[in-house]
Tab-separated table of C-alpha atoms in Angstrom:
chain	number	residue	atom	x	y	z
A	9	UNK	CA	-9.228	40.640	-45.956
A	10	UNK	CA	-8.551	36.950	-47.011
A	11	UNK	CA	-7.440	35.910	-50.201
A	12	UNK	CA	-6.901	32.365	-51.820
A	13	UNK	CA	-3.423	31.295	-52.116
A	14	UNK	CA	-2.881	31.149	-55.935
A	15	UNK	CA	0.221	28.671	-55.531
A	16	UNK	CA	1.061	25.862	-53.651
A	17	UNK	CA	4.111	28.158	-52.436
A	18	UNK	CA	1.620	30.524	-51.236
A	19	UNK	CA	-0.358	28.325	-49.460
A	20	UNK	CA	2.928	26.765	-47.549
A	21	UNK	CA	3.890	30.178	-46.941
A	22	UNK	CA	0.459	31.289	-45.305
A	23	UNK	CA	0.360	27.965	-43.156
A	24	UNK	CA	3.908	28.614	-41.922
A	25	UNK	CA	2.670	32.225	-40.950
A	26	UNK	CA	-0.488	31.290	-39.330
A	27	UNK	CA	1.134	27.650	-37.507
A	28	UNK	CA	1.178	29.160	-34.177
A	29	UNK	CA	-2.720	30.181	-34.339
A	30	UNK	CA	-3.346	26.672	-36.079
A	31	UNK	CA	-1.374	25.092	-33.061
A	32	UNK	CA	-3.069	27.104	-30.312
A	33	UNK	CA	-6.606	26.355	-32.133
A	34	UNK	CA	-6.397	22.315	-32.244
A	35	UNK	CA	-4.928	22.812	-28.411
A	36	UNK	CA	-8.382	24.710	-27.197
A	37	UNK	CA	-10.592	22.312	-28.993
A	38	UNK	CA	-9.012	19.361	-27.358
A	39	UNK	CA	-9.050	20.398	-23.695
A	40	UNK	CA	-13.220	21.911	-24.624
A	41	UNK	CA	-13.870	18.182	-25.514
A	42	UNK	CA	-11.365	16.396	-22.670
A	43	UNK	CA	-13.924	18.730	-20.435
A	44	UNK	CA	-16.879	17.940	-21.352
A	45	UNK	CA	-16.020	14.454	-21.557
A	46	UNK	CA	-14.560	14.519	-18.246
A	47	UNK	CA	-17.475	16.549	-16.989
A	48	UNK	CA	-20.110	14.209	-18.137
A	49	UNK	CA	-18.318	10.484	-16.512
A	50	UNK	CA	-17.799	12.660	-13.281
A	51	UNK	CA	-21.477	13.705	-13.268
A	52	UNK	CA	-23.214	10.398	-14.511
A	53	UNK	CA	-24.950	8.664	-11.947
A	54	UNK	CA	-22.836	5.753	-12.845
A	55	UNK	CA	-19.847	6.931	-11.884
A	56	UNK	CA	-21.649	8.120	-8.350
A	57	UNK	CA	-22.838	4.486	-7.702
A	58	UNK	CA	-19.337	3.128	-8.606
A	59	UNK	CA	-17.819	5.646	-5.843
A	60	UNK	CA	-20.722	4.352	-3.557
A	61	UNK	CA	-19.376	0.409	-3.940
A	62	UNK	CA	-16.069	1.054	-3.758
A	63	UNK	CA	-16.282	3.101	-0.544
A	64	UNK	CA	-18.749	0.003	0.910
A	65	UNK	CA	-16.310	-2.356	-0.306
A	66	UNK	CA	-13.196	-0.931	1.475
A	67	UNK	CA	-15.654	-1.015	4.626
A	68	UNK	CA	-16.485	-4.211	4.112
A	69	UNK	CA	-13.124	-5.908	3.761
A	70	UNK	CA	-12.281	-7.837	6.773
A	71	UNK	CA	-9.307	-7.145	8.803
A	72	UNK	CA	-6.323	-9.066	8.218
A	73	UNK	CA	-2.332	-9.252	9.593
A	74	UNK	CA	0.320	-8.966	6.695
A	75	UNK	CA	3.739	-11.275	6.439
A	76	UNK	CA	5.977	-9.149	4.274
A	77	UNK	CA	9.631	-10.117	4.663
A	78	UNK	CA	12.039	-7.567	2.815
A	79	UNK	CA	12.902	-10.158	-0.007
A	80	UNK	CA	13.073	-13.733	-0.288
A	81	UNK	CA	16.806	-14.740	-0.363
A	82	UNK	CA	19.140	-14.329	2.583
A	83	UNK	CA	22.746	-15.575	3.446
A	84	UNK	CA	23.859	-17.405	6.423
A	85	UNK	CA	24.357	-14.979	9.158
A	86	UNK	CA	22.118	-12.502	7.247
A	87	UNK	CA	19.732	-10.251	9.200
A	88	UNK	CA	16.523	-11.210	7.676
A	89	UNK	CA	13.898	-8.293	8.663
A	90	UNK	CA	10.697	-8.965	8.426
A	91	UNK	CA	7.505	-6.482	8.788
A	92	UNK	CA	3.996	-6.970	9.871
A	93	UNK	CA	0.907	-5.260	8.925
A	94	UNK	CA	-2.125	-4.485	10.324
A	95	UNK	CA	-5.048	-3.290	7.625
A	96	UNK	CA	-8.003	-2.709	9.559
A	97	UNK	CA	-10.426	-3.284	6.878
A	98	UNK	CA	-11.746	0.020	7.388
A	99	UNK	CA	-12.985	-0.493	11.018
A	100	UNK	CA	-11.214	1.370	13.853
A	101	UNK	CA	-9.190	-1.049	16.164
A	102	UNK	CA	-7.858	-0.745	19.549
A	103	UNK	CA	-5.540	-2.981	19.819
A	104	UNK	CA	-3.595	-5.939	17.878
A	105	UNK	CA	-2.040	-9.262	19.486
A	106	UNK	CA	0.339	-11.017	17.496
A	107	UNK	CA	1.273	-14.453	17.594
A	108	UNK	CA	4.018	-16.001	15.402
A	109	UNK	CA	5.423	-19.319	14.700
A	110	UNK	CA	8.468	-19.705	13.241
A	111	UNK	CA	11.472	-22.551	12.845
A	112	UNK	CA	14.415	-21.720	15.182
A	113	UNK	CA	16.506	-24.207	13.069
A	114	UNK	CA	16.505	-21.620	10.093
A	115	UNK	CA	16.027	-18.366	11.943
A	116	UNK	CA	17.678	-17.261	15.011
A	117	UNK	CA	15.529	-14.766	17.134
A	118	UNK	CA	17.941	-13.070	19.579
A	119	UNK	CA	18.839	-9.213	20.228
A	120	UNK	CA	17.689	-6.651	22.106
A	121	UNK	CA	17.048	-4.854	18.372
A	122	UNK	CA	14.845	-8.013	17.246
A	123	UNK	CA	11.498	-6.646	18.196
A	124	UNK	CA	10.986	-2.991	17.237
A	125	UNK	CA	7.497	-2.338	17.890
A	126	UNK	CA	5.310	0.266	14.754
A	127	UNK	CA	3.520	3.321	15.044
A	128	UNK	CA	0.122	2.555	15.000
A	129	UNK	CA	-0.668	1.866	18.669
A	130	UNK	CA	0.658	4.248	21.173
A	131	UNK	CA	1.475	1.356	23.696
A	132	UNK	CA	3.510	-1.699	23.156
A	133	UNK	CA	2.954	-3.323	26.679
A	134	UNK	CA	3.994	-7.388	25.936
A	135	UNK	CA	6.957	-8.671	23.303
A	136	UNK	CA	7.395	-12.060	24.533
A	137	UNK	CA	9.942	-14.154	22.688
A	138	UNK	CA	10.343	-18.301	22.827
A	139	UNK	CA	13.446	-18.947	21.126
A	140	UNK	CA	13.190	-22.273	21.455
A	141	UNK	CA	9.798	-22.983	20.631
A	142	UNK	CA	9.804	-20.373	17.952
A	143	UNK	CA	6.955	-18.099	19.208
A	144	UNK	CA	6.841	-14.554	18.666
A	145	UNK	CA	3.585	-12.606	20.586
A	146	UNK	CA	3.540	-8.685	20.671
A	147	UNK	CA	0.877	-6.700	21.759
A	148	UNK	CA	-0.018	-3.512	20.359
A	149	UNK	CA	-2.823	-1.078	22.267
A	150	UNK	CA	-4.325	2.626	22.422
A	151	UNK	CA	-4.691	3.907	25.347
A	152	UNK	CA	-8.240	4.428	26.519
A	153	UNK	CA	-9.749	7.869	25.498
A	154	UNK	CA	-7.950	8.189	22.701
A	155	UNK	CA	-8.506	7.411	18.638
A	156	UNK	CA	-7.627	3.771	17.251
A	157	UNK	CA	-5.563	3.169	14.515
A	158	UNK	CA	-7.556	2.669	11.145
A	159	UNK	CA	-5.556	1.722	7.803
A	160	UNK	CA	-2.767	-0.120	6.751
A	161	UNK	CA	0.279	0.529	9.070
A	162	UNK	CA	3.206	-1.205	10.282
A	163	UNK	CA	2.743	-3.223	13.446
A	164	UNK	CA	5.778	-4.244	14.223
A	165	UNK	CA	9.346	-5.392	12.453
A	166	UNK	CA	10.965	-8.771	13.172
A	167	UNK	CA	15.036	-8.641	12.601
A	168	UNK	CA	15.881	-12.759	12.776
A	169	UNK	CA	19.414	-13.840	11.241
A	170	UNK	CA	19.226	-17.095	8.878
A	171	UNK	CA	20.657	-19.583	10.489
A	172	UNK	CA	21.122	-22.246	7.696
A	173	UNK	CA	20.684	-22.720	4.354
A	174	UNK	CA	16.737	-23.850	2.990
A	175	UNK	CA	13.115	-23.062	2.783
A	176	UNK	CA	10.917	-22.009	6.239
A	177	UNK	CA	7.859	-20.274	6.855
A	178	UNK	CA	6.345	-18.192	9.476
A	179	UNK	CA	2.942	-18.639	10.459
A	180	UNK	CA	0.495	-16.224	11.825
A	181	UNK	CA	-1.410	-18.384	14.630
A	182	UNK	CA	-4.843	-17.388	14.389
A	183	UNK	CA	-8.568	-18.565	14.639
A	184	UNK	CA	-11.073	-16.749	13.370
A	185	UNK	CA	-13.530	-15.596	15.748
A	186	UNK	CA	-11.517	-15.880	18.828
């Protein structure tokens, strides 16, 4: 039976006795309403249509070649690596050709570890280098009868050494369409 505490003391005492029940209580009724909250957003047809866009979306991105040098200071004589991505917009793709610009009067390209060729394609048939021009072109293919590379993957990674202090840029030559 259940009786009225008569005291404040009493009262203190029966919370004290009964905290780990009180505890356990509020934890149930939180995770009943995180669940049915959760339950209902999951199940709305909002939420379904939002999943629909987002999955057109990611197919609908067009495919693009990333820059991403490892930071954006170097010394003198530093090796300056610099990795190129391939996202695929969502599409399969059989192959990638690569054609970089850079300025040989900040960045030396020499080495036989310079070019070292990704994952994503199984074949790496041309890595052409013009030093003094400052062209880069690699090639990157799958061989036939087998599954292209969709995602966002490393092509290839670029190892130059700064040659002098400054600014430069390296340019992806591309037109689009061709």
């Amino acid at each position: 039976t259940s009786s009225i505490p008569s005291s404040p003391q009493d009262l203190k005492s029966k919370i004290k006795k009964n905290l780990g029940k009180i505890i356990f209580g509020i934890l149930i009724l939180v995770i009943a309403i995180e669940l049915l909250i959760g339950g209902k957003t999951l199940l709305s047809p909002q939420s379904q249509l939002r999943n629909q866009n987002l999955a057109t979306i990611r197919e609908m991105t067009e495919a693009s070649i990333v820059v991403e040098p490892s930071r954006e200071n170097f010394n003198v004589g530093q090796t300056v690596p610099i990795s190129i991505k391939v996202v695929t917009g969502g599409k399969s793709t059989d192959s990638t050709d690569l054609i970089l610009k850079y300025d040989p009067a900040f960045l030396e390209a020499t080495g036989s570890s310079f070019i070292r060729p990704g994952s994503i394609y199984k074949e790496y048939p041309s890595q052409v280098l013009d030093s003094k021009e400052g062209l880069v072109a690699v090639s990157g293919i799958t061989p036939p009868n087998q599954k292209g590379f969709v995602g966002v993957g490393n092509f290839v990674t670029l190892n130059f050494v700064a040659k002098k202090v400054g600014k430069t840029s390296l340019t992806v030559d591309f037109e689009k369409g061709s």
